[in-house]
């Protein structure tokens, strides 16, 4: 597993550095106040999906899962969709904190598996089970505020492969693997997929991600290659990965029509954005999906 050995050292080192900068005595629940809260739960940052969303955010670090979520979820007048996340080899959720908080600011409950070896997707499935219990618990801040009917799976590198593995779970509605490692079978997935590669990725070559896309002829599938991105562009500040990932999940888990038009129909937003993308592909099933819902 050469790709695993190559990835472990830099991600592990980065995780240690970020942990040190965050302080050793991190509390079990941490409130993040970098995002300004807003009253409208359906609001988004117009069509700028890379901008912070309307929700202030909070973090809860558990034994198996780290949760990133809208801070005032207990008082929300809506249920919030879920994104389960898998880390790259040797990584922990802290490595991807900025992306997780960005999604939470957009109204998602993000359940990030704490494991540094996520490929089997066991912890990601356990996250769904845990949120199911918390959603049913009258004493929980998540009581009846989690939309368990709309769940997406994502992850980076080995965690991207895990998102594909978990995509066979009937509770999952869409997958978004980021630079996924090779140990997964996309033939078992039955939901729409957006597969992201980095143009300059020398660990998970774009050709490996294209292989998943080519095999996904039984589901609506898109391939997006981020211009100039290497394997670690998504780590820390997610940069060009923030907007399209947010739009994809808003389209599939929130029914956001503006977000949907980024991927479907003749005016497909990512199809014409050559500044962000070096290659975009949509298979026949994706091409048949209209930009607007009926």
mmCIF file of C-alpha atoms in Angstrom:
data_model
loop_
_atom_site.group_PDB
_atom_site.id
_atom_site.type_symbol
_atom_site.label_atom_id
_atom_site.label_comp_id
_atom_site.label_asym_id
_atom_site.label_seq_id
_atom_site.Cartn_x
_atom_site.Cartn_y
_atom_site.Cartn_z
ATOM 1 C CA UNK A 1 0.000 0.000 0.000
ATOM 2 C CA UNK A 2 2.579 2.537 -1.152
ATOM 3 C CA UNK A 3 0.014 5.315 -1.523
ATOM 4 C CA UNK A 4 -0.897 4.920 2.157
ATOM 5 C CA UNK A 5 2.715 5.076 3.315
ATOM 6 C CA UNK A 6 3.396 8.151 1.180
ATOM 7 C CA UNK A 7 0.376 9.964 2.588
ATOM 8 C CA UNK A 8 0.661 9.050 6.266
ATOM 9 C CA UNK A 9 3.735 11.077 7.204
ATOM 10 C CA UNK A 10 2.711 14.526 5.878
ATOM 11 C CA UNK A 11 -0.864 14.264 7.142
ATOM 12 C CA UNK A 12 0.226 13.014 10.549
ATOM 13 C CA UNK A 13 2.763 15.826 10.855
ATOM 14 C CA UNK A 14 0.180 18.402 9.857
ATOM 15 C CA UNK A 15 -2.329 17.007 12.344
ATOM 16 C CA UNK A 16 0.213 17.281 15.153
ATOM 17 C CA UNK A 17 1.082 20.837 14.178
ATOM 18 C CA UNK A 18 -2.554 21.900 14.064
ATOM 19 C CA UNK A 19 -3.287 20.190 17.363
ATOM 20 C CA UNK A 20 -0.389 22.009 19.001
ATOM 21 C CA UNK A 21 -1.553 25.357 17.661
ATOM 22 C CA UNK A 22 -5.077 24.691 18.923
ATOM 23 C CA UNK A 23 -3.860 23.990 22.459
ATOM 24 C CA UNK A 24 -3.591 20.757 24.362
ATOM 25 C CA UNK A 25 -6.652 21.124 26.580
ATOM 26 C CA UNK A 26 -9.413 21.275 23.973
ATOM 27 C CA UNK A 27 -12.860 21.030 25.561
ATOM 28 C CA UNK A 28 -15.409 18.434 24.505
ATOM 29 C CA UNK A 29 -17.584 21.118 22.953
ATOM 30 C CA UNK A 30 -16.151 24.261 21.392
ATOM 31 C CA UNK A 31 -18.076 27.190 19.964
ATOM 32 C CA UNK A 32 -16.692 28.812 16.848
ATOM 33 C CA UNK A 33 -17.664 32.455 16.430
ATOM 34 C CA UNK A 34 -15.950 33.234 13.130
ATOM 35 C CA UNK A 35 -19.260 32.939 11.292
ATOM 36 C CA UNK A 36 -22.046 35.431 11.906
ATOM 37 C CA UNK A 37 -25.417 33.865 12.638
ATOM 38 C CA UNK A 38 -28.499 34.816 10.609
ATOM 39 C CA UNK A 39 -32.187 34.253 11.182
ATOM 40 C CA UNK A 40 -33.169 32.686 7.869
ATOM 41 C CA UNK A 41 -32.441 28.925 7.847
ATOM 42 C CA UNK A 42 -32.925 28.637 4.088
ATOM 43 C CA UNK A 43 -30.535 31.448 3.253
ATOM 44 C CA UNK A 44 -27.278 30.831 1.432
ATOM 45 C CA UNK A 45 -24.486 33.157 0.404
ATOM 46 C CA UNK A 46 -26.362 33.939 -2.806
ATOM 47 C CA UNK A 47 -24.563 31.970 -5.507
ATOM 48 C CA UNK A 48 -21.166 32.330 -3.810
ATOM 49 C CA UNK A 49 -21.022 28.943 -2.184
ATOM 50 C CA UNK A 50 -17.446 29.543 -1.117
ATOM 51 C CA UNK A 51 -18.534 32.356 1.206
ATOM 52 C CA UNK A 52 -19.454 31.623 4.842
ATOM 53 C CA UNK A 53 -23.055 30.576 5.329
ATOM 54 C CA UNK A 54 -25.623 32.140 7.657
ATOM 55 C CA UNK A 55 -25.031 29.951 10.709
ATOM 56 C CA UNK A 56 -22.629 30.438 13.597
ATOM 57 C CA UNK A 57 -20.972 27.099 14.278
ATOM 58 C CA UNK A 58 -19.934 24.806 17.106
ATOM 59 C CA UNK A 59 -17.748 21.742 17.473
ATOM 60 C CA UNK A 60 -18.220 18.664 19.645
ATOM 61 C CA UNK A 61 -15.308 16.229 19.914
ATOM 62 C CA UNK A 62 -16.394 12.708 20.779
ATOM 63 C CA UNK A 63 -14.611 9.393 21.086
ATOM 64 C CA UNK A 64 -15.532 8.176 17.591
ATOM 65 C CA UNK A 65 -16.899 11.252 15.848
ATOM 66 C CA UNK A 66 -16.253 14.988 15.783
ATOM 67 C CA UNK A 67 -19.396 16.989 15.070
ATOM 68 C CA UNK A 68 -19.441 20.380 13.335
ATOM 69 C CA UNK A 69 -22.898 21.919 13.385
ATOM 70 C CA UNK A 70 -24.975 25.118 13.528
ATOM 71 C CA UNK A 71 -24.412 26.463 17.029
ATOM 72 C CA UNK A 72 -28.070 27.226 17.754
ATOM 73 C CA UNK A 73 -29.392 23.978 16.313
ATOM 74 C CA UNK A 74 -31.551 23.315 19.399
ATOM 75 C CA UNK A 75 -33.560 26.454 18.601
ATOM 76 C CA UNK A 76 -33.639 25.954 14.836
ATOM 77 C CA UNK A 77 -37.013 25.796 13.101
ATOM 78 C CA UNK A 78 -35.788 23.226 10.583
ATOM 79 C CA UNK A 79 -34.032 19.873 10.402
ATOM 80 C CA UNK A 80 -30.446 19.972 9.173
ATOM 81 C CA UNK A 81 -29.032 17.502 6.617
ATOM 82 C CA UNK A 82 -25.996 15.401 7.443
ATOM 83 C CA UNK A 83 -22.584 14.982 5.826
ATOM 84 C CA UNK A 84 -20.427 12.093 7.047
ATOM 85 C CA UNK A 85 -16.693 12.526 6.515
ATOM 86 C CA UNK A 86 -13.639 10.256 6.221
ATOM 87 C CA UNK A 87 -10.058 11.491 6.755
ATOM 88 C CA UNK A 88 -7.045 10.822 4.619
ATOM 89 C CA UNK A 89 -4.487 8.296 5.838
ATOM 90 C CA UNK A 90 -3.035 9.396 9.176
ATOM 91 C CA UNK A 91 -5.359 12.400 9.306
ATOM 92 C CA UNK A 92 -7.901 13.546 11.874
ATOM 93 C CA UNK A 93 -10.878 15.916 11.493
ATOM 94 C CA UNK A 94 -8.791 18.837 12.763
ATOM 95 C CA UNK A 95 -6.778 18.668 9.533
ATOM 96 C CA UNK A 96 -9.955 19.488 7.589
ATOM 97 C CA UNK A 97 -11.484 21.812 10.174
ATOM 98 C CA UNK A 98 -11.970 24.784 7.849
ATOM 99 C CA UNK A 99 -13.980 22.762 5.342
ATOM 100 C CA UNK A 100 -16.063 21.121 8.070
ATOM 101 C CA UNK A 101 -16.890 24.490 9.639
ATOM 102 C CA UNK A 102 -17.716 25.919 6.234
ATOM 103 C CA UNK A 103 -20.298 23.196 5.636
ATOM 104 C CA UNK A 104 -21.691 23.655 9.153
ATOM 105 C CA UNK A 105 -22.077 27.389 8.481
ATOM 106 C CA UNK A 106 -24.211 26.440 5.493
ATOM 107 C CA UNK A 107 -26.601 24.503 7.720
ATOM 108 C CA UNK A 108 -25.223 20.974 7.659
ATOM 109 C CA UNK A 109 -24.465 18.680 10.563
ATOM 110 C CA UNK A 110 -21.030 17.289 9.700
ATOM 111 C CA UNK A 111 -20.082 14.011 11.371
ATOM 112 C CA UNK A 112 -16.354 13.492 10.867
ATOM 113 C CA UNK A 113 -14.947 10.095 11.789
ATOM 114 C CA UNK A 114 -11.981 10.451 14.131
ATOM 115 C CA UNK A 115 -10.148 7.433 12.738
ATOM 116 C CA UNK A 116 -6.930 7.961 10.726
ATOM 117 C CA UNK A 117 -7.700 4.759 8.795
ATOM 118 C CA UNK A 118 -11.178 5.314 7.409
ATOM 119 C CA UNK A 119 -11.255 3.152 4.288
ATOM 120 C CA UNK A 120 -13.828 0.607 5.504
ATOM 121 C CA UNK A 121 -16.276 3.347 6.442
ATOM 122 C CA UNK A 122 -17.117 1.712 9.768
ATOM 123 C CA UNK A 123 -16.820 4.919 11.812
ATOM 124 C CA UNK A 124 -18.740 6.889 9.190
ATOM 125 C CA UNK A 125 -21.666 4.479 9.440
ATOM 126 C CA UNK A 126 -21.393 4.615 13.224
ATOM 127 C CA UNK A 127 -21.719 8.400 12.983
ATOM 128 C CA UNK A 128 -25.109 8.013 11.338
ATOM 129 C CA UNK A 129 -26.176 5.596 14.066
ATOM 130 C CA UNK A 130 -25.014 8.041 16.729
ATOM 131 C CA UNK A 131 -26.886 10.977 15.180
ATOM 132 C CA UNK A 132 -29.989 8.823 14.854
ATOM 133 C CA UNK A 133 -29.855 8.265 18.601
ATOM 134 C CA UNK A 134 -29.145 11.904 19.398
ATOM 135 C CA UNK A 135 -31.996 13.011 17.144
ATOM 136 C CA UNK A 136 -34.405 10.766 19.097
ATOM 137 C CA UNK A 137 -33.152 11.869 22.536
ATOM 138 C CA UNK A 138 -35.312 14.629 24.109
ATOM 139 C CA UNK A 139 -32.350 15.622 26.261
ATOM 140 C CA UNK A 140 -30.054 16.264 23.292
ATOM 141 C CA UNK A 141 -29.530 19.589 21.545
ATOM 142 C CA UNK A 142 -29.971 17.602 18.310
ATOM 143 C CA UNK A 143 -33.439 16.339 19.300
ATOM 144 C CA UNK A 144 -35.644 16.354 16.191
ATOM 145 C CA UNK A 145 -33.277 18.805 14.461
ATOM 146 C CA UNK A 146 -31.329 16.337 12.284
ATOM 147 C CA UNK A 147 -32.607 15.544 8.792
ATOM 148 C CA UNK A 148 -31.787 11.858 8.597
ATOM 149 C CA UNK A 149 -33.625 11.589 5.276
ATOM 150 C CA UNK A 150 -30.872 13.591 3.579
ATOM 151 C CA UNK A 151 -27.350 12.316 4.186
ATOM 152 C CA UNK A 152 -24.242 12.748 2.030
ATOM 153 C CA UNK A 153 -20.832 11.097 2.287
ATOM 154 C CA UNK A 154 -17.501 12.725 1.560
ATOM 155 C CA UNK A 155 -13.852 12.324 2.426
ATOM 156 C CA UNK A 156 -10.327 12.930 1.219
ATOM 157 C CA UNK A 157 -7.846 10.394 -0.159
ATOM 158 C CA UNK A 158 -8.358 7.186 1.848
ATOM 159 C CA UNK A 159 -11.463 8.921 3.212
ATOM 160 C CA UNK A 160 -12.586 9.578 -0.360
ATOM 161 C CA UNK A 161 -12.465 5.834 -0.959
ATOM 162 C CA UNK A 162 -14.454 5.442 2.282
ATOM 163 C CA UNK A 163 -17.121 7.804 0.910
ATOM 164 C CA UNK A 164 -17.484 5.456 -2.045
ATOM 165 C CA UNK A 165 -17.645 2.435 0.267
ATOM 166 C CA UNK A 166 -20.282 4.104 2.449
ATOM 167 C CA UNK A 167 -22.158 5.135 -0.688
ATOM 168 C CA UNK A 168 -23.634 1.631 -0.826
ATOM 169 C CA UNK A 169 -25.431 2.277 2.483
ATOM 170 C CA UNK A 170 -29.156 2.829 1.759
ATOM 171 C CA UNK A 171 -29.171 5.830 4.120
ATOM 172 C CA UNK A 172 -26.792 7.775 1.853
ATOM 173 C CA UNK A 173 -28.289 10.094 -0.794
ATOM 174 C CA UNK A 174 -25.138 11.276 -2.584
ATOM 175 C CA UNK A 175 -21.358 10.941 -2.440
ATOM 176 C CA UNK A 176 -18.553 13.412 -2.996
ATOM 177 C CA UNK A 177 -15.150 11.676 -2.901
ATOM 178 C CA UNK A 178 -12.194 14.077 -2.952
ATOM 179 C CA UNK A 179 -9.072 12.588 -4.556
ATOM 180 C CA UNK A 180 -10.204 9.087 -3.515
ATOM 181 C CA UNK A 181 -7.734 6.270 -2.958
ATOM 182 C CA UNK A 182 -8.192 3.112 -5.023
ATOM 183 C CA UNK A 183 -9.625 0.707 -2.437
ATOM 184 C CA UNK A 184 -13.330 1.017 -3.206
ATOM 185 C CA UNK A 185 -15.918 -0.353 -5.605
ATOM 186 C CA UNK A 186 -18.145 2.310 -7.108
ATOM 187 C CA UNK A 187 -20.301 -0.351 -8.768
ATOM 188 C CA UNK A 188 -22.023 -0.818 -5.405
ATOM 189 C CA UNK A 189 -23.063 2.857 -5.238
ATOM 190 C CA UNK A 190 -26.623 3.722 -6.248
ATOM 191 C CA UNK A 191 -26.673 7.497 -5.724
ATOM 192 C CA UNK A 192 -25.320 10.522 -7.645
ATOM 193 C CA UNK A 193 -21.576 11.101 -7.384
ATOM 194 C CA UNK A 194 -19.260 14.062 -7.814
ATOM 195 C CA UNK A 195 -15.668 12.819 -8.044
ATOM 196 C CA UNK A 196 -12.999 15.450 -7.507
ATOM 197 C CA UNK A 197 -9.358 15.267 -8.573
ATOM 198 C CA UNK A 198 -6.410 17.651 -8.395
ATOM 199 C CA UNK A 199 -4.681 18.554 -11.662
ATOM 200 C CA UNK A 200 -1.245 18.337 -10.018
ATOM 201 C CA UNK A 201 -1.954 15.503 -7.589
ATOM 202 C CA UNK A 202 1.071 13.201 -7.556
ATOM 203 C CA UNK A 203 -0.339 10.829 -4.903
ATOM 204 C CA UNK A 204 -3.812 10.068 -6.268
ATOM 205 C CA UNK A 205 -3.293 10.792 -9.948
ATOM 206 C CA UNK A 206 -6.270 12.261 -11.841
ATOM 207 C CA UNK A 207 -6.340 9.088 -13.971
ATOM 208 C CA UNK A 208 -7.242 7.080 -10.865
ATOM 209 C CA UNK A 209 -10.221 9.328 -10.150
ATOM 210 C CA UNK A 210 -11.260 9.183 -13.803
ATOM 211 C CA UNK A 211 -11.265 5.391 -13.521
ATOM 212 C CA UNK A 212 -13.946 5.643 -10.821
ATOM 213 C CA UNK A 213 -15.881 8.066 -13.009
ATOM 214 C CA UNK A 214 -15.666 5.800 -16.043
ATOM 215 C CA UNK A 215 -16.917 2.857 -13.973
ATOM 216 C CA UNK A 216 -19.855 4.878 -12.649
ATOM 217 C CA UNK A 217 -21.972 4.556 -15.786
ATOM 218 C CA UNK A 218 -24.913 3.193 -13.760
ATOM 219 C CA UNK A 219 -25.414 6.398 -11.717
ATOM 220 C CA UNK A 220 -25.390 10.130 -12.490
ATOM 221 C CA UNK A 221 -21.690 10.912 -12.154
ATOM 222 C CA UNK A 222 -19.536 14.001 -12.631
ATOM 223 C CA UNK A 223 -15.765 14.324 -12.710
ATOM 224 C CA UNK A 224 -14.144 17.605 -11.747
ATOM 225 C CA UNK A 225 -10.401 18.264 -11.876
ATOM 226 C CA UNK A 226 -9.390 21.327 -9.874
ATOM 227 C CA UNK A 227 -6.909 23.429 -11.796
ATOM 228 C CA UNK A 228 -3.476 23.599 -10.174
ATOM 229 C CA UNK A 229 -4.520 21.585 -7.096
ATOM 230 C CA UNK A 230 -2.176 19.075 -5.521
ATOM 231 C CA UNK A 231 -3.093 16.361 -3.033
ATOM 232 C CA UNK A 232 -3.046 18.701 -0.039
ATOM 233 C CA UNK A 233 -4.838 21.755 -1.452
ATOM 234 C CA UNK A 234 -8.002 20.758 0.427
ATOM 235 C CA UNK A 235 -6.120 20.498 3.744
ATOM 236 C CA UNK A 236 -6.376 23.525 6.037
ATOM 237 C CA UNK A 237 -7.950 26.306 3.966
ATOM 238 C CA UNK A 238 -9.930 24.285 1.376
ATOM 239 C CA UNK A 239 -9.622 27.060 -1.220
ATOM 240 C CA UNK A 240 -11.193 26.014 -4.536
ATOM 241 C CA UNK A 241 -12.811 22.941 -2.983
ATOM 242 C CA UNK A 242 -15.125 24.898 -0.664
ATOM 243 C CA UNK A 243 -17.597 26.280 -3.206
ATOM 244 C CA UNK A 244 -18.287 23.221 -5.414
ATOM 245 C CA UNK A 245 -18.549 20.812 -2.498
ATOM 246 C CA UNK A 246 -20.985 23.122 -0.731
ATOM 247 C CA UNK A 247 -23.036 23.597 -3.891
ATOM 248 C CA UNK A 248 -23.189 19.841 -4.520
ATOM 249 C CA UNK A 249 -24.500 19.095 -1.042
ATOM 250 C CA UNK A 250 -26.911 22.033 -1.084
ATOM 251 C CA UNK A 251 -28.286 20.774 -4.392
ATOM 252 C CA UNK A 252 -28.731 17.165 -3.280
ATOM 253 C CA UNK A 253 -29.517 17.501 0.407
ATOM 254 C CA UNK A 254 -31.316 20.861 0.558
ATOM 255 C CA UNK A 255 -32.950 21.133 -2.854
ATOM 256 C CA UNK A 256 -31.142 24.394 -3.632
ATOM 257 C CA UNK A 257 -31.999 25.248 -7.263
ATOM 258 C CA UNK A 258 -29.167 27.724 -7.702
ATOM 259 C CA UNK A 259 -26.707 25.112 -6.503
ATOM 260 C CA UNK A 260 -28.244 22.491 -8.777
ATOM 261 C CA UNK A 261 -27.591 24.664 -11.823
ATOM 262 C CA UNK A 262 -23.872 24.483 -11.058
ATOM 263 C CA UNK A 263 -23.874 20.850 -12.172
ATOM 264 C CA UNK A 264 -26.880 20.123 -14.360
ATOM 265 C CA UNK A 265 -28.538 21.474 -17.481
ATOM 266 C CA UNK A 266 -27.015 23.164 -20.533
ATOM 267 C CA UNK A 267 -25.798 26.141 -18.488
ATOM 268 C CA UNK A 268 -23.866 23.960 -16.023
ATOM 269 C CA UNK A 269 -21.800 26.420 -13.966
ATOM 270 C CA UNK A 270 -18.729 24.270 -13.406
ATOM 271 C CA UNK A 271 -18.686 23.355 -17.110
ATOM 272 C CA UNK A 272 -17.828 26.912 -18.118
ATOM 273 C CA UNK A 273 -15.610 27.871 -15.163
ATOM 274 C CA UNK A 274 -12.225 27.198 -16.719
ATOM 275 C CA UNK A 275 -10.472 29.286 -14.067
ATOM 276 C CA UNK A 276 -11.347 26.700 -11.409
ATOM 277 C CA UNK A 277 -11.486 23.510 -13.457
ATOM 278 C CA UNK A 278 -8.944 21.952 -15.813
ATOM 279 C CA UNK A 279 -11.349 19.151 -16.775
ATOM 280 C CA UNK A 280 -15.069 18.598 -16.194
ATOM 281 C CA UNK A 281 -17.004 15.562 -17.379
ATOM 282 C CA UNK A 282 -20.634 14.465 -17.021
ATOM 283 C CA UNK A 283 -21.838 11.019 -17.955
ATOM 284 C CA UNK A 284 -25.034 10.308 -19.876
ATOM 285 C CA UNK A 285 -27.200 9.955 -16.773
ATOM 286 C CA UNK A 286 -25.928 13.265 -15.395
ATOM 287 C CA UNK A 287 -26.522 14.984 -18.732
ATOM 288 C CA UNK A 288 -30.150 13.852 -18.656
ATOM 289 C CA UNK A 289 -30.840 15.665 -15.361
ATOM 290 C CA UNK A 290 -32.398 19.113 -15.841
ATOM 291 C CA UNK A 291 -31.066 22.172 -14.092
ATOM 292 C CA UNK A 292 -34.454 22.880 -12.516
ATOM 293 C CA UNK A 293 -36.482 20.378 -10.552
ATOM 294 C CA UNK A 294 -39.955 19.639 -11.986
#
